[in-house]
Amino acid sequence: DIQMTQSPSSLSASVGDRVTITCRASQSINKYLNWYQQKPGKAPKVLIYAASSLQSGVPSRFSGSGSGTDFTLTISSLQPEDFATYYCQQSYRTPWTFGQGTKVEIK
Amino acid sequence: EVQLVESGGGFVQPGGSLRLSCSASGFTFSDNAMHWVRQAPGKGLEYVSTISTNGGSTYYADSVKGRFTISRDNSKNTLFLQMSSLRVDDTAVYYCVKASPVTTVTPYSDYWGQGTLVTVSS
């Protein structure tokens, strides 16, 4: 199985901060990398697919980059509603696998 | 509006069985592959099973292979997950998940249900 490793596991940030989360795949996955946001008690929601494509309806402060094994999710200016857990996920090969998650908390 | 509504979760003893259902609306169900994804309490996400549009192709995580069966009824816009020989470590919220259209550059999960909790305990 392809292992996905996110860093950091958690971070504290303030409203307005620029936040970067990284995700590394155990082998090349081209651009088959998606990012999801999950708030407590809610289902995940896709933010970014194909490494850098913004899902319809998602604010433009979210962006993704990368290819191969190294990927980044950036929130350009953190908003109160962005405090959540973020997961990367590869869809290059079954089984699709997720990173362990990055919890973004209020500083 | 896409809606995915799971049902069938509950409390079951180890070794027992449960059948989850997911009623889909707001899109052409038969045109989309579907997934079940689970999340144990306080833990991350795990793909459990996937089924192709016509049900002819299925995938199972190693952790559930031989115990769970995914199926679908396209005439009723419903997805199922039959779970048997349940274990304590199957305790999780189970999400019904729609696959992105085949026209997308890469596949991803574009809509999720609200989830149904399965608790396996003696």
PDB file of C-alpha atoms in Angstrom:
ATOM      1  CA  ASP A   1       0.000   0.000   0.000  1.00  0.00           C
ATOM      2  CA  ILE A   2       1.092   3.590  -0.594  1.00  0.00           C
ATOM      3  CA  GLN A   3       1.826   5.319   2.699  1.00  0.00           C
ATOM      4  CA  MET A   4       0.931   8.969   3.102  1.00  0.00           C
ATOM      5  CA  THR A   5       2.733  10.992   5.752  1.00  0.00           C
ATOM      6  CA  GLN A   6       1.546  14.447   6.763  1.00  0.00           C
ATOM      7  CA  SER A   7       3.415  17.042   8.744  1.00  0.00           C
ATOM      8  CA  PRO A   8       2.921  18.517  11.166  1.00  0.00           C
ATOM      9  CA  SER A   9       0.390  16.380  13.034  1.00  0.00           C
ATOM     10  CA  SER A  10      -0.953  19.538  14.626  1.00  0.00           C
ATOM     11  CA  LEU A  11      -0.292  23.241  14.596  1.00  0.00           C
ATOM     12  CA  SER A  12      -1.478  26.342  16.373  1.00  0.00           C
ATOM     13  CA  ALA A  13      -2.075  29.458  14.339  1.00  0.00           C
ATOM     14  CA  SER A  14      -3.837  32.790  14.521  1.00  0.00           C
ATOM     15  CA  VAL A  15      -6.514  34.236  12.293  1.00  0.00           C
ATOM     16  CA  GLY A  16      -4.801  35.818   9.314  1.00  0.00           C
ATOM     17  CA  ASP A  17      -1.756  33.532   9.424  1.00  0.00           C
ATOM     18  CA  ARG A  18      -0.443  31.731   6.389  1.00  0.00           C
ATOM     19  CA  VAL A  19      -0.546  28.000   7.063  1.00  0.00           C
ATOM     20  CA  THR A  20       1.261  25.249   5.166  1.00  0.00           C
ATOM     21  CA  ILE A  21       0.697  21.513   5.548  1.00  0.00           C
ATOM     22  CA  THR A  22       2.859  18.986   3.773  1.00  0.00           C
ATOM     23  CA  CYS A  23       2.123  15.467   2.602  1.00  0.00           C
ATOM     24  CA  ARG A  24       4.634  12.925   1.382  1.00  0.00           C
ATOM     25  CA  ALA A  25       3.833   9.714  -0.490  1.00  0.00           C
ATOM     26  CA  SER A  26       5.927   6.571  -0.118  1.00  0.00           C
ATOM     27  CA  GLN A  27       6.172   6.338  -3.916  1.00  0.00           C
ATOM     28  CA  SER A  28       5.399   8.595  -6.841  1.00  0.00           C
ATOM     29  CA  ILE A  29       1.699   9.265  -7.266  1.00  0.00           C
ATOM     30  CA  ASN A  30       1.983  11.823 -10.082  1.00  0.00           C
ATOM     31  CA  LYS A  31      -0.779  14.343  -9.277  1.00  0.00           C
ATOM     32  CA  TYR A  32      -3.247  11.854  -7.798  1.00  0.00           C
ATOM     33  CA  LEU A  33      -3.429  13.744  -4.520  1.00  0.00           C
ATOM     34  CA  ASN A  34      -6.513  15.194  -2.855  1.00  0.00           C
ATOM     35  CA  TRP A  35      -7.030  17.302   0.274  1.00  0.00           C
ATOM     36  CA  TYR A  36     -10.023  17.113   2.617  1.00  0.00           C
ATOM     37  CA  GLN A  37     -11.141  19.230   5.544  1.00  0.00           C
ATOM     38  CA  GLN A  38     -13.017  17.713   8.469  1.00  0.00           C
ATOM     39  CA  LYS A  39     -14.655  19.585  11.313  1.00  0.00           C
ATOM     40  CA  PRO A  40     -15.607  17.841  14.577  1.00  0.00           C
ATOM     41  CA  GLY A  41     -18.675  15.648  14.202  1.00  0.00           C
ATOM     42  CA  LYS A  42     -18.908  16.310  10.480  1.00  0.00           C
ATOM     43  CA  ALA A  43     -18.050  14.412   7.330  1.00  0.00           C
ATOM     44  CA  PRO A  44     -14.925  15.322   5.402  1.00  0.00           C
ATOM     45  CA  LYS A  45     -15.213  17.805   2.557  1.00  0.00           C
ATOM     46  CA  VAL A  46     -12.954  17.913  -0.476  1.00  0.00           C
ATOM     47  CA  LEU A  47     -10.934  21.082  -0.899  1.00  0.00           C
ATOM     48  CA  ILE A  48      -8.359  20.265  -3.565  1.00  0.00           C
ATOM     49  CA  TYR A  49      -8.168  17.455  -6.113  1.00  0.00           C
ATOM     50  CA  ALA A  50      -5.494  16.514  -8.628  1.00  0.00           C
ATOM     51  CA  ALA A  51      -2.939  18.180  -6.331  1.00  0.00           C
ATOM     52  CA  SER A  52      -3.828  21.749  -7.274  1.00  0.00           C
ATOM     53  CA  SER A  53      -7.411  21.977  -8.576  1.00  0.00           C
ATOM     54  CA  LEU A  54      -9.776  23.882  -6.316  1.00  0.00           C
ATOM     55  CA  GLN A  55     -13.113  22.136  -5.769  1.00  0.00           C
ATOM     56  CA  SER A  56     -16.101  24.255  -6.748  1.00  0.00           C
ATOM     57  CA  GLY A  57     -17.285  26.441  -3.896  1.00  0.00           C
ATOM     58  CA  VAL A  58     -14.045  26.277  -1.916  1.00  0.00           C
ATOM     59  CA  PRO A  59     -12.551  29.669  -1.015  1.00  0.00           C
ATOM     60  CA  SER A  60      -9.531  30.751  -3.044  1.00  0.00           C
ATOM     61  CA  ARG A  61      -7.402  31.129   0.094  1.00  0.00           C
ATOM     62  CA  PHE A  62      -6.918  27.367  -0.163  1.00  0.00           C
ATOM     63  CA  SER A  63      -4.340  26.166  -2.655  1.00  0.00           C
ATOM     64  CA  GLY A  64      -2.424  22.991  -3.360  1.00  0.00           C
ATOM     65  CA  SER A  65       0.820  22.207  -5.098  1.00  0.00           C
ATOM     66  CA  GLY A  66       3.200  19.372  -5.762  1.00  0.00           C
ATOM     67  CA  SER A  67       3.709  16.323  -7.900  1.00  0.00           C
ATOM     68  CA  GLY A  68       5.376  12.965  -7.536  1.00  0.00           C
ATOM     69  CA  THR A  69       5.900  12.386  -3.819  1.00  0.00           C
ATOM     70  CA  ASP A  70       5.769  15.817  -2.186  1.00  0.00           C
ATOM     71  CA  PHE A  71       2.680  17.959  -1.849  1.00  0.00           C
ATOM     72  CA  THR A  72       1.571  21.071   0.003  1.00  0.00           C
ATOM     73  CA  LEU A  73      -1.736  22.536   1.127  1.00  0.00           C
ATOM     74  CA  THR A  74      -1.591  26.259   1.827  1.00  0.00           C
ATOM     75  CA  ILE A  75      -4.157  28.473   3.509  1.00  0.00           C
ATOM     76  CA  SER A  76      -3.117  31.994   2.606  1.00  0.00           C
ATOM     77  CA  SER A  77      -4.963  33.791   5.402  1.00  0.00           C
ATOM     78  CA  LEU A  78      -6.459  31.572   8.083  1.00  0.00           C
ATOM     79  CA  GLN A  79     -10.088  32.288   8.896  1.00  0.00           C
ATOM     80  CA  PRO A  80     -12.048  31.237  12.018  1.00  0.00           C
ATOM     81  CA  GLU A  81     -13.973  28.631  10.033  1.00  0.00           C
ATOM     82  CA  ASP A  82     -10.731  26.974   8.889  1.00  0.00           C
ATOM     83  CA  PHE A  83      -9.907  25.485  12.271  1.00  0.00           C
ATOM     84  CA  ALA A  84     -10.308  21.800  11.493  1.00  0.00           C
ATOM     85  CA  THR A  85      -8.388  18.637  10.661  1.00  0.00           C
ATOM     86  CA  TYR A  86      -6.940  18.302   7.176  1.00  0.00           C
ATOM     87  CA  TYR A  87      -6.220  15.016   5.403  1.00  0.00           C
ATOM     88  CA  CYS A  88      -4.320  14.273   2.233  1.00  0.00           C
ATOM     89  CA  GLN A  89      -5.327  11.217   0.219  1.00  0.00           C
ATOM     90  CA  GLN A  90      -3.837   9.430  -2.783  1.00  0.00           C
ATOM     91  CA  SER A  91      -6.033   8.012  -5.516  1.00  0.00           C
ATOM     92  CA  TYR A  92      -3.189   6.706  -7.682  1.00  0.00           C
ATOM     93  CA  ARG A  93      -3.530   3.093  -6.660  1.00  0.00           C
ATOM     94  CA  THR A  94      -5.955   1.042  -4.622  1.00  0.00           C
ATOM     95  CA  PRO A  95      -6.220   0.944  -1.731  1.00  0.00           C
ATOM     96  CA  TRP A  96      -6.670   4.693  -1.667  1.00  0.00           C
ATOM     97  CA  THR A  97      -4.928   5.857   1.462  1.00  0.00           C
ATOM     98  CA  PHE A  98      -5.084   8.913   3.686  1.00  0.00           C
ATOM     99  CA  GLY A  99      -2.491  10.736   5.657  1.00  0.00           C
ATOM    100  CA  GLN A 100      -2.889  10.678   9.409  1.00  0.00           C
ATOM    101  CA  GLY A 101      -4.317  14.191   9.493  1.00  0.00           C
ATOM    102  CA  THR A 102      -3.169  17.641  10.576  1.00  0.00           C
ATOM    103  CA  LYS A 103      -5.194  19.401  13.253  1.00  0.00           C
ATOM    104  CA  VAL A 104      -5.190  23.169  12.912  1.00  0.00           C
ATOM    105  CA  GLU A 105      -5.957  24.822  16.239  1.00  0.00           C
ATOM    106  CA  ILE A 106      -6.407  28.365  17.427  1.00  0.00           C
ATOM    107  CA  LYS A 107      -3.357  29.973  18.989  1.00  0.00           C
TER     108      LYS A 107
ATOM    109  CA  GLU B   1     -28.470  18.862  -4.450  1.00  0.00           C
ATOM    110  CA  VAL B   2     -26.513  15.668  -3.850  1.00  0.00           C
ATOM    111  CA  GLN B   3     -27.649  13.818  -0.744  1.00  0.00           C
ATOM    112  CA  LEU B   4     -26.291  10.611   0.735  1.00  0.00           C
ATOM    113  CA  VAL B   5     -28.162   9.279   3.749  1.00  0.00           C
ATOM    114  CA  GLU B   6     -26.775   6.288   5.626  1.00  0.00           C
ATOM    115  CA  SER B   7     -28.763   4.024   7.889  1.00  0.00           C
ATOM    116  CA  GLY B   8     -28.412   0.692   9.627  1.00  0.00           C
ATOM    117  CA  GLY B   9     -25.723   1.461  12.153  1.00  0.00           C
ATOM    118  CA  GLY B  10     -26.030   0.453  15.761  1.00  0.00           C
ATOM    119  CA  PHE B  11     -24.700  -1.702  18.554  1.00  0.00           C
ATOM    120  CA  VAL B  12     -23.694  -5.304  17.873  1.00  0.00           C
ATOM    121  CA  GLN B  13     -21.733  -7.934  19.733  1.00  0.00           C
ATOM    122  CA  PRO B  14     -18.475  -9.345  18.365  1.00  0.00           C
ATOM    123  CA  GLY B  15     -19.174 -11.949  15.726  1.00  0.00           C
ATOM    124  CA  GLY B  16     -22.473 -10.333  14.806  1.00  0.00           C
ATOM    125  CA  SER B  17     -23.719  -8.839  11.555  1.00  0.00           C
ATOM    126  CA  LEU B  18     -25.122  -5.538  10.346  1.00  0.00           C
ATOM    127  CA  ARG B  19     -26.262  -4.209   6.999  1.00  0.00           C
ATOM    128  CA  LEU B  20     -25.669  -0.574   6.200  1.00  0.00           C
ATOM    129  CA  SER B  21     -27.669   1.234   3.548  1.00  0.00           C
ATOM    130  CA  CYS B  22     -27.087   4.519   1.795  1.00  0.00           C
ATOM    131  CA  SER B  23     -29.888   6.252  -0.053  1.00  0.00           C
ATOM    132  CA  ALA B  24     -28.601   8.547  -2.792  1.00  0.00           C
ATOM    133  CA  SER B  25     -30.308  11.441  -4.546  1.00  0.00           C
ATOM    134  CA  GLY B  26     -29.491  14.539  -6.550  1.00  0.00           C
ATOM    135  CA  PHE B  27     -27.290  12.821  -9.122  1.00  0.00           C
ATOM    136  CA  THR B  28     -27.382   9.912 -11.555  1.00  0.00           C
ATOM    137  CA  PHE B  29     -26.507   7.144  -9.130  1.00  0.00           C
ATOM    138  CA  SER B  30     -25.813   4.539 -11.797  1.00  0.00           C
ATOM    139  CA  ASP B  31     -23.146   6.760 -13.387  1.00  0.00           C
ATOM    140  CA  ASN B  32     -20.910   6.878 -10.317  1.00  0.00           C
ATOM    141  CA  ALA B  33     -18.696   4.478  -8.456  1.00  0.00           C
ATOM    142  CA  MET B  34     -19.342   4.509  -4.731  1.00  0.00           C
ATOM    143  CA  HIS B  35     -17.270   3.944  -1.611  1.00  0.00           C
ATOM    144  CA  TRP B  36     -17.601   3.168   2.052  1.00  0.00           C
ATOM    145  CA  VAL B  37     -15.051   4.945   4.242  1.00  0.00           C
ATOM    146  CA  ARG B  38     -14.827   4.527   8.008  1.00  0.00           C
ATOM    147  CA  GLN B  39     -13.387   6.464  10.903  1.00  0.00           C
ATOM    148  CA  ALA B  40     -12.776   4.880  14.289  1.00  0.00           C
ATOM    149  CA  PRO B  41     -13.427   7.164  17.279  1.00  0.00           C
ATOM    150  CA  GLY B  42     -10.722   9.820  17.463  1.00  0.00           C
ATOM    151  CA  LYS B  43      -8.815   8.268  14.560  1.00  0.00           C
ATOM    152  CA  GLY B  44      -8.182   8.895  10.881  1.00  0.00           C
ATOM    153  CA  LEU B  45      -9.966   7.836   7.710  1.00  0.00           C
ATOM    154  CA  GLU B  46      -9.845   4.401   6.073  1.00  0.00           C
ATOM    155  CA  TYR B  47     -11.279   3.330   2.724  1.00  0.00           C
ATOM    156  CA  VAL B  48     -13.251   0.156   3.369  1.00  0.00           C
ATOM    157  CA  SER B  49     -14.812  -0.794   0.054  1.00  0.00           C
ATOM    158  CA  THR B  50     -15.512   0.465  -3.460  1.00  0.00           C
ATOM    159  CA  ILE B  51     -18.005  -0.643  -6.095  1.00  0.00           C
ATOM    160  CA  SER B  52     -18.097   0.212  -9.773  1.00  0.00           C
ATOM    161  CA  THR B  53     -21.074   1.763 -11.515  1.00  0.00           C
ATOM    162  CA  ASN B  54     -22.745  -1.520 -12.447  1.00  0.00           C
ATOM    163  CA  GLY B  55     -21.503  -3.478  -9.448  1.00  0.00           C
ATOM    164  CA  GLY B  56     -19.304  -5.667 -11.588  1.00  0.00           C
ATOM    165  CA  SER B  57     -16.104  -4.615  -9.879  1.00  0.00           C
ATOM    166  CA  THR B  58     -15.516  -4.354  -6.158  1.00  0.00           C
ATOM    167  CA  TYR B  59     -12.593  -3.602  -3.860  1.00  0.00           C
ATOM    168  CA  TYR B  60     -12.102  -4.361  -0.175  1.00  0.00           C
ATOM    169  CA  ALA B  61      -9.523  -3.261   2.334  1.00  0.00           C
ATOM    170  CA  ASP B  62      -7.513  -6.192   3.667  1.00  0.00           C
ATOM    171  CA  SER B  63      -8.948  -5.493   7.115  1.00  0.00           C
ATOM    172  CA  VAL B  64     -12.486  -6.394   5.972  1.00  0.00           C
ATOM    173  CA  LYS B  65     -11.909  -8.769   3.066  1.00  0.00           C
ATOM    174  CA  GLY B  66     -13.984 -11.918   3.407  1.00  0.00           C
ATOM    175  CA  ARG B  67     -16.218 -10.357   6.077  1.00  0.00           C
ATOM    176  CA  PHE B  68     -17.828  -7.377   4.329  1.00  0.00           C
ATOM    177  CA  THR B  69     -19.745  -7.296   1.042  1.00  0.00           C
ATOM    178  CA  ILE B  70     -20.541  -4.138  -0.889  1.00  0.00           C
ATOM    179  CA  SER B  71     -23.450  -4.038  -3.314  1.00  0.00           C
ATOM    180  CA  ARG B  72     -25.765  -1.590  -4.986  1.00  0.00           C
ATOM    181  CA  ASP B  73     -29.268  -1.392  -6.405  1.00  0.00           C
ATOM    182  CA  ASN B  74     -29.216   1.154  -9.193  1.00  0.00           C
ATOM    183  CA  SER B  75     -32.983   0.890  -9.636  1.00  0.00           C
ATOM    184  CA  LYS B  76     -33.407   2.135  -6.058  1.00  0.00           C
ATOM    185  CA  ASN B  77     -30.395   4.473  -5.901  1.00  0.00           C
ATOM    186  CA  THR B  78     -29.128   2.597  -2.881  1.00  0.00           C
ATOM    187  CA  LEU B  79     -25.708   1.411  -1.750  1.00  0.00           C
ATOM    188  CA  PHE B  80     -25.239  -1.375   0.779  1.00  0.00           C
ATOM    189  CA  LEU B  81     -22.540  -2.757   3.027  1.00  0.00           C
ATOM    190  CA  GLN B  82     -23.187  -6.171   4.524  1.00  0.00           C
ATOM    191  CA  MET B  83     -20.901  -6.644   7.504  1.00  0.00           C
ATOM    192  CA  SER B  84     -20.435  -9.998   9.196  1.00  0.00           C
ATOM    193  CA  SER B  85     -18.055 -11.517  11.740  1.00  0.00           C
ATOM    194  CA  LEU B  86     -17.769  -8.063  13.236  1.00  0.00           C
ATOM    195  CA  ARG B  87     -14.863  -7.318  15.523  1.00  0.00           C
ATOM    196  CA  VAL B  88     -14.322  -4.691  18.198  1.00  0.00           C
ATOM    197  CA  ASP B  89     -11.898  -2.883  15.886  1.00  0.00           C
ATOM    198  CA  ASP B  90     -14.675  -2.440  13.290  1.00  0.00           C
ATOM    199  CA  THR B  91     -16.204   0.151  15.624  1.00  0.00           C
ATOM    200  CA  ALA B  92     -16.349   3.360  13.596  1.00  0.00           C
ATOM    201  CA  VAL B  93     -18.478   5.900  11.832  1.00  0.00           C
ATOM    202  CA  TYR B  94     -19.134   4.553   8.347  1.00  0.00           C
ATOM    203  CA  TYR B  95     -19.488   7.091   5.567  1.00  0.00           C
ATOM    204  CA  CYS B  96     -21.161   6.550   2.215  1.00  0.00           C
ATOM    205  CA  VAL B  97     -19.067   8.389  -0.347  1.00  0.00           C
ATOM    206  CA  LYS B  98     -19.664   9.294  -3.971  1.00  0.00           C
ATOM    207  CA  ALA B  99     -16.783   9.028  -6.408  1.00  0.00           C
ATOM    208  CA  SER B 100     -16.052  11.964  -8.659  1.00  0.00           C
ATOM    209  CA  PRO B 101     -17.283  11.723 -12.264  1.00  0.00           C
ATOM    210  CA  VAL B 102     -15.103   9.716 -14.627  1.00  0.00           C
ATOM    211  CA  THR B 103     -14.429  12.918 -16.555  1.00  0.00           C
ATOM    212  CA  THR B 104     -12.355  14.422 -13.735  1.00  0.00           C
ATOM    213  CA  VAL B 105      -8.590  14.539 -14.220  1.00  0.00           C
ATOM    214  CA  THR B 106      -7.956  12.287 -11.246  1.00  0.00           C
ATOM    215  CA  PRO B 107     -10.470  10.457  -9.078  1.00  0.00           C
ATOM    216  CA  TYR B 108     -11.512  11.761  -5.699  1.00  0.00           C
ATOM    217  CA  SER B 109     -14.453  11.617  -3.291  1.00  0.00           C
ATOM    218  CA  ASP B 110     -16.689  14.579  -3.981  1.00  0.00           C
ATOM    219  CA  TYR B 111     -19.677  13.993  -1.676  1.00  0.00           C
ATOM    220  CA  TRP B 112     -19.956  12.313   1.708  1.00  0.00           C
ATOM    221  CA  GLY B 113     -22.945  11.270   3.765  1.00  0.00           C
ATOM    222  CA  GLN B 114     -23.268  12.268   7.408  1.00  0.00           C
ATOM    223  CA  GLY B 115     -22.128   8.846   8.573  1.00  0.00           C
ATOM    224  CA  THR B 116     -23.631   6.079  10.670  1.00  0.00           C
ATOM    225  CA  LEU B 117     -22.013   4.769  13.844  1.00  0.00           C
ATOM    226  CA  VAL B 118     -21.315   1.071  14.226  1.00  0.00           C
ATOM    227  CA  THR B 119     -20.335  -0.029  17.710  1.00  0.00           C
ATOM    228  CA  VAL B 120     -19.027  -3.555  18.231  1.00  0.00           C
ATOM    229  CA  SER B 121     -18.754  -4.473  21.877  1.00  0.00           C
ATOM    230  CA  SER B 122     -19.535  -7.245  24.298  1.00  0.00           C
TER     231      SER B 122
END
